[in-house]
JSON list of C-alpha atoms in Angstrom, two decimals:
[
{"chain": "A", "resi": 27, "resn": "MET", "atom": "CA", "xyz": [65.21, 110.15, 100.88]},
{"chain": "A", "resi": 28, "resn": "SER", "atom": "CA", "xyz": [66.42, 111.63, 104.11]},
{"chain": "A", "resi": 29, "resn": "GLU", "atom": "CA", "xyz": [67.18, 115.33, 104.16]},
{"chain": "A", "resi": 30, "resn": "GLN", "atom": "CA", "xyz": [69.66, 114.98, 107.02]},
{"chain": "A", "resi": 31, "resn": "ALA", "atom": "CA", "xyz": [73.37, 115.29, 106.30]},
{"chain": "A", "resi": 32, "resn": "ILE", "atom": "CA", "xyz": [75.07, 112.14, 105.08]},
{"chain": "A", "resi": 33, "resn": "TYR", "atom": "CA", "xyz": [78.76, 111.26, 105.27]},
{"chain": "A", "resi": 34, "resn": "VAL", "atom": "CA", "xyz": [80.76, 108.92, 103.06]},
{"chain": "A", "resi": 35, "resn": "TYR", "atom": "CA", "xyz": [83.87, 106.99, 104.08]},
{"chain": "A", "resi": 36, "resn": "ALA", "atom": "CA", "xyz": [85.45, 105.32, 101.09]},
{"chain": "A", "resi": 37, "resn": "GLN", "atom": "CA", "xyz": [88.58, 103.21, 101.49]},
{"chain": "A", "resi": 38, "resn": "TRP", "atom": "CA", "xyz": [90.52, 102.55, 98.32]},
{"chain": "A", "resi": 39, "resn": "GLN", "atom": "CA", "xyz": [93.34, 100.04, 97.98]},
{"chain": "A", "resi": 40, "resn": "ILE", "atom": "CA", "xyz": [95.31, 101.20, 94.94]},
{"chain": "A", "resi": 41, "resn": "LYS", "atom": "CA", "xyz": [96.95, 98.69, 92.61]},
{"chain": "A", "resi": 42, "resn": "GLU", "atom": "CA", "xyz": [100.73, 98.60, 92.86]},
{"chain": "A", "resi": 43, "resn": "GLY", "atom": "CA", "xyz": [102.30, 101.30, 90.69]},
{"chain": "A", "resi": 44, "resn": "LYS", "atom": "CA", "xyz": [99.04, 103.20, 90.12]},
{"chain": "A", "resi": 45, "resn": "LEU", "atom": "CA", "xyz": [99.09, 105.62, 93.09]},
{"chain": "A", "resi": 46, "resn": "ASN", "atom": "CA", "xyz": [100.43, 108.64, 91.16]},
{"chain": "A", "resi": 47, "resn": "ALA", "atom": "CA", "xyz": [97.83, 108.17, 88.41]},
{"chain": "A", "resi": 48, "resn": "VAL", "atom": "CA", "xyz": [95.01, 108.04, 90.99]},
{"chain": "A", "resi": 49, "resn": "LEU", "atom": "CA", "xyz": [96.31, 111.10, 92.83]},
{"chain": "A", "resi": 50, "resn": "GLU", "atom": "CA", "xyz": [96.54, 113.08, 89.60]},
{"chain": "A", "resi": 51, "resn": "ILE", "atom": "CA", "xyz": [92.94, 112.24, 88.64]},
{"chain": "A", "resi": 52, "resn": "MET", "atom": "CA", "xyz": [91.79, 113.01, 92.19]},
{"chain": "A", "resi": 53, "resn": "LYS", "atom": "CA", "xyz": [93.00, 116.62, 91.92]},
{"chain": "A", "resi": 54, "resn": "GLU", "atom": "CA", "xyz": [90.25, 117.33, 89.40]},
{"chain": "A", "resi": 55, "resn": "ALA", "atom": "CA", "xyz": [87.68, 115.04, 91.03]},
{"chain": "A", "resi": 56, "resn": "ALA", "atom": "CA", "xyz": [88.14, 116.67, 94.45]},
{"chain": "A", "resi": 57, "resn": "GLN", "atom": "CA", "xyz": [87.95, 120.19, 93.05]},
{"chain": "A", "resi": 58, "resn": "LYS", "atom": "CA", "xyz": [84.77, 119.54, 91.05]},
{"chain": "A", "resi": 59, "resn": "SER", "atom": "CA", "xyz": [83.12, 117.59, 93.88]},
{"chain": "A", "resi": 60, "resn": "SER", "atom": "CA", "xyz": [83.89, 120.34, 96.41]},
{"chain": "A", "resi": 61, "resn": "GLU", "atom": "CA", "xyz": [82.15, 122.87, 94.15]},
{"chain": "A", "resi": 62, "resn": "GLU", "atom": "CA", "xyz": [78.88, 120.91, 93.97]},
{"chain": "A", "resi": 63, "resn": "LYS", "atom": "CA", "xyz": [75.79, 122.43, 95.53]},
{"chain": "A", "resi": 64, "resn": "GLY", "atom": "CA", "xyz": [75.08, 120.36, 98.64]},
{"chain": "A", "resi": 65, "resn": "ASN", "atom": "CA", "xyz": [78.69, 119.30, 99.23]},
{"chain": "A", "resi": 66, "resn": "LEU", "atom": "CA", "xyz": [79.84, 120.06, 102.79]},
{"chain": "A", "resi": 67, "resn": "PHE", "atom": "CA", "xyz": [83.42, 118.84, 102.35]},
{"chain": "A", "resi": 68, "resn": "TYR", "atom": "CA", "xyz": [85.53, 116.43, 100.32]},
{"chain": "A", "resi": 69, "resn": "LYS", "atom": "CA", "xyz": [88.78, 115.26, 101.89]},
{"chain": "A", "resi": 70, "resn": "LEU", "atom": "CA", "xyz": [91.35, 112.71, 100.80]},
{"chain": "A", "resi": 71, "resn": "HIS", "atom": "CA", "xyz": [93.63, 110.99, 103.32]},
{"chain": "A", "resi": 72, "resn": "GLN", "atom": "CA", "xyz": [96.54, 108.57, 102.91]},
{"chain": "A", "resi": 73, "resn": "ASN", "atom": "CA", "xyz": [97.38, 105.73, 105.29]},
{"chain": "A", "resi": 74, "resn": "LYS", "atom": "CA", "xyz": [100.72, 106.47, 106.98]},
{"chain": "A", "resi": 75, "resn": "SER", "atom": "CA", "xyz": [101.78, 102.83, 106.98]},
{"chain": "A", "resi": 76, "resn": "ASP", "atom": "CA", "xyz": [100.54, 101.94, 103.47]},
{"chain": "A", "resi": 77, "resn": "GLU", "atom": "CA", "xyz": [100.70, 104.71, 100.90]},
{"chain": "A", "resi": 78, "resn": "ASN", "atom": "CA", "xyz": [98.49, 102.71, 98.51]},
{"chain": "A", "resi": 79, "resn": "THR", "atom": "CA", "xyz": [95.53, 102.97, 100.90]},
{"chain": "A", "resi": 80, "resn": "LEU", "atom": "CA", "xyz": [93.47, 106.13, 100.57]},
{"chain": "A", "resi": 81, "resn": "ILE", "atom": "CA", "xyz": [90.43, 107.19, 102.56]},
{"chain": "A", "resi": 82, "resn": "LEU", "atom": "CA", "xyz": [87.94, 109.68, 101.19]},
{"chain": "A", "resi": 83, "resn": "PHE", "atom": "CA", "xyz": [85.81, 111.47, 103.76]},
{"chain": "A", "resi": 84, "resn": "GLU", "atom": "CA", "xyz": [82.93, 113.35, 102.19]},
{"chain": "A", "resi": 85, "resn": "GLY", "atom": "CA", "xyz": [79.95, 115.23, 103.57]},
{"chain": "A", "resi": 86, "resn": "TYR", "atom": "CA", "xyz": [76.70, 116.11, 101.82]},
{"chain": "A", "resi": 87, "resn": "GLU", "atom": "CA", "xyz": [73.70, 118.14, 102.99]},
{"chain": "A", "resi": 88, "resn": "SER", "atom": "CA", "xyz": [71.31, 115.30, 102.14]},
{"chain": "A", "resi": 89, "resn": "GLU", "atom": "CA", "xyz": [70.96, 111.97, 100.37]},
{"chain": "A", "resi": 90, "resn": "SER", "atom": "CA", "xyz": [69.70, 113.85, 97.31]},
{"chain": "A", "resi": 91, "resn": "ALA", "atom": "CA", "xyz": [72.95, 115.88, 97.26]},
{"chain": "A", "resi": 92, "resn": "LEU", "atom": "CA", "xyz": [74.91, 112.61, 97.42]},
{"chain": "A", "resi": 93, "resn": "GLU", "atom": "CA", "xyz": [72.84, 111.19, 94.55]},
{"chain": "A", "resi": 94, "resn": "PHE", "atom": "CA", "xyz": [73.52, 114.33, 92.53]},
{"chain": "A", "resi": 95, "resn": "HIS", "atom": "CA", "xyz": [77.25, 113.79, 93.17]},
{"chain": "A", "resi": 96, "resn": "ARG", "atom": "CA", "xyz": [77.16, 110.13, 92.14]},
{"chain": "A", "resi": 97, "resn": "ASN", "atom": "CA", "xyz": [75.30, 110.96, 88.94]},
{"chain": "A", "resi": 98, "resn": "SER", "atom": "CA", "xyz": [77.51, 113.91, 88.01]},
{"chain": "A", "resi": 99, "resn": "GLU", "atom": "CA", "xyz": [79.50, 113.82, 84.80]},
{"chain": "A", "resi": 100, "resn": "HIS", "atom": "CA", "xyz": [82.81, 114.31, 86.61]},
{"chain": "A", "resi": 101, "resn": "TYR", "atom": "CA", "xyz": [82.15, 111.47, 89.09]},
{"chain": "A", "resi": 102, "resn": "GLN", "atom": "CA", "xyz": [81.18, 109.09, 86.31]},
{"chain": "A", "resi": 103, "resn": "SER", "atom": "CA", "xyz": [84.07, 110.01, 84.00]},
{"chain": "A", "resi": 104, "resn": "LEU", "atom": "CA", "xyz": [86.84, 110.46, 86.58]},
{"chain": "A", "resi": 105, "resn": "VAL", "atom": "CA", "xyz": [86.01, 108.06, 89.43]},
{"chain": "A", "resi": 106, "resn": "VAL", "atom": "CA", "xyz": [83.93, 105.33, 87.81]},
{"chain": "A", "resi": 107, "resn": "LYS", "atom": "CA", "xyz": [85.69, 105.11, 84.45]},
{"chain": "A", "resi": 108, "resn": "GLN", "atom": "CA", "xyz": [89.27, 106.09, 85.33]},
{"chain": "A", "resi": 109, "resn": "ILE", "atom": "CA", "xyz": [89.97, 105.48, 89.04]},
{"chain": "A", "resi": 110, "resn": "ILE", "atom": "CA", "xyz": [87.97, 102.35, 89.90]},
{"chain": "A", "resi": 111, "resn": "PRO", "atom": "CA", "xyz": [89.88, 100.25, 87.31]},
{"chain": "A", "resi": 112, "resn": "LEU", "atom": "CA", "xyz": [93.11, 101.22, 89.16]},
{"chain": "A", "resi": 113, "resn": "LEU", "atom": "CA", "xyz": [91.89, 99.85, 92.49]},
{"chain": "A", "resi": 114, "resn": "GLU", "atom": "CA", "xyz": [92.49, 96.45, 94.08]},
{"chain": "A", "resi": 115, "resn": "ASN", "atom": "CA", "xyz": [89.63, 96.96, 96.51]},
{"chain": "A", "resi": 116, "resn": "ARG", "atom": "CA", "xyz": [87.03, 99.60, 97.34]},
{"chain": "A", "resi": 117, "resn": "GLU", "atom": "CA", "xyz": [84.78, 99.84, 100.37]},
{"chain": "A", "resi": 118, "resn": "VAL", "atom": "CA", "xyz": [82.17, 102.59, 100.76]},
{"chain": "A", "resi": 119, "resn": "ILE", "atom": "CA", "xyz": [80.32, 103.24, 104.01]},
{"chain": "A", "resi": 120, "resn": "LEU", "atom": "CA", "xyz": [77.44, 105.72, 104.30]},
{"chain": "A", "resi": 121, "resn": "MET", "atom": "CA", "xyz": [76.95, 107.28, 107.72]},
{"chain": "A", "resi": 122, "resn": "ASN", "atom": "CA", "xyz": [74.62, 109.67, 109.56]},
{"chain": "A", "resi": 123, "resn": "GLN", "atom": "CA", "xyz": [75.85, 111.63, 112.55]},
{"chain": "A", "resi": 124, "resn": "ILE", "atom": "CA", "xyz": [73.99, 110.64, 115.71]},
{"chain": "A", "resi": 125, "resn": "ILE", "atom": "CA", "xyz": [75.66, 112.81, 118.37]}
]
C-alpha cells in the first residue's frame, strides 16, 4: 500500500424524503471519522441546485489510514448499514495529489 496521502470524493444521491435522516446520521459519522488517527479532514458538501446530492471530501495520511477508516466500527454501522440503504446512487473516487 502507498504511504502517500489519499483523498476520497464520494457523491451520494439521497432517496427522496431521506435527506434529514442521512444528515442526522452523518453528524456522528463525521465526528468519529475526523477523530481517527490518520484522518486529515472529513468534509460534507451539498449541491446548491439539488439538495439530495451530497459530496464527501475526505483526506487520509495513507492508504492504510483509509483502510482503517473503512473497517472501523462506526463506518460499518453508520455508513454501510444505515446510510447506504437510503441512497439512490453512490460513486466513490480515490485520488492522489499530483501537483
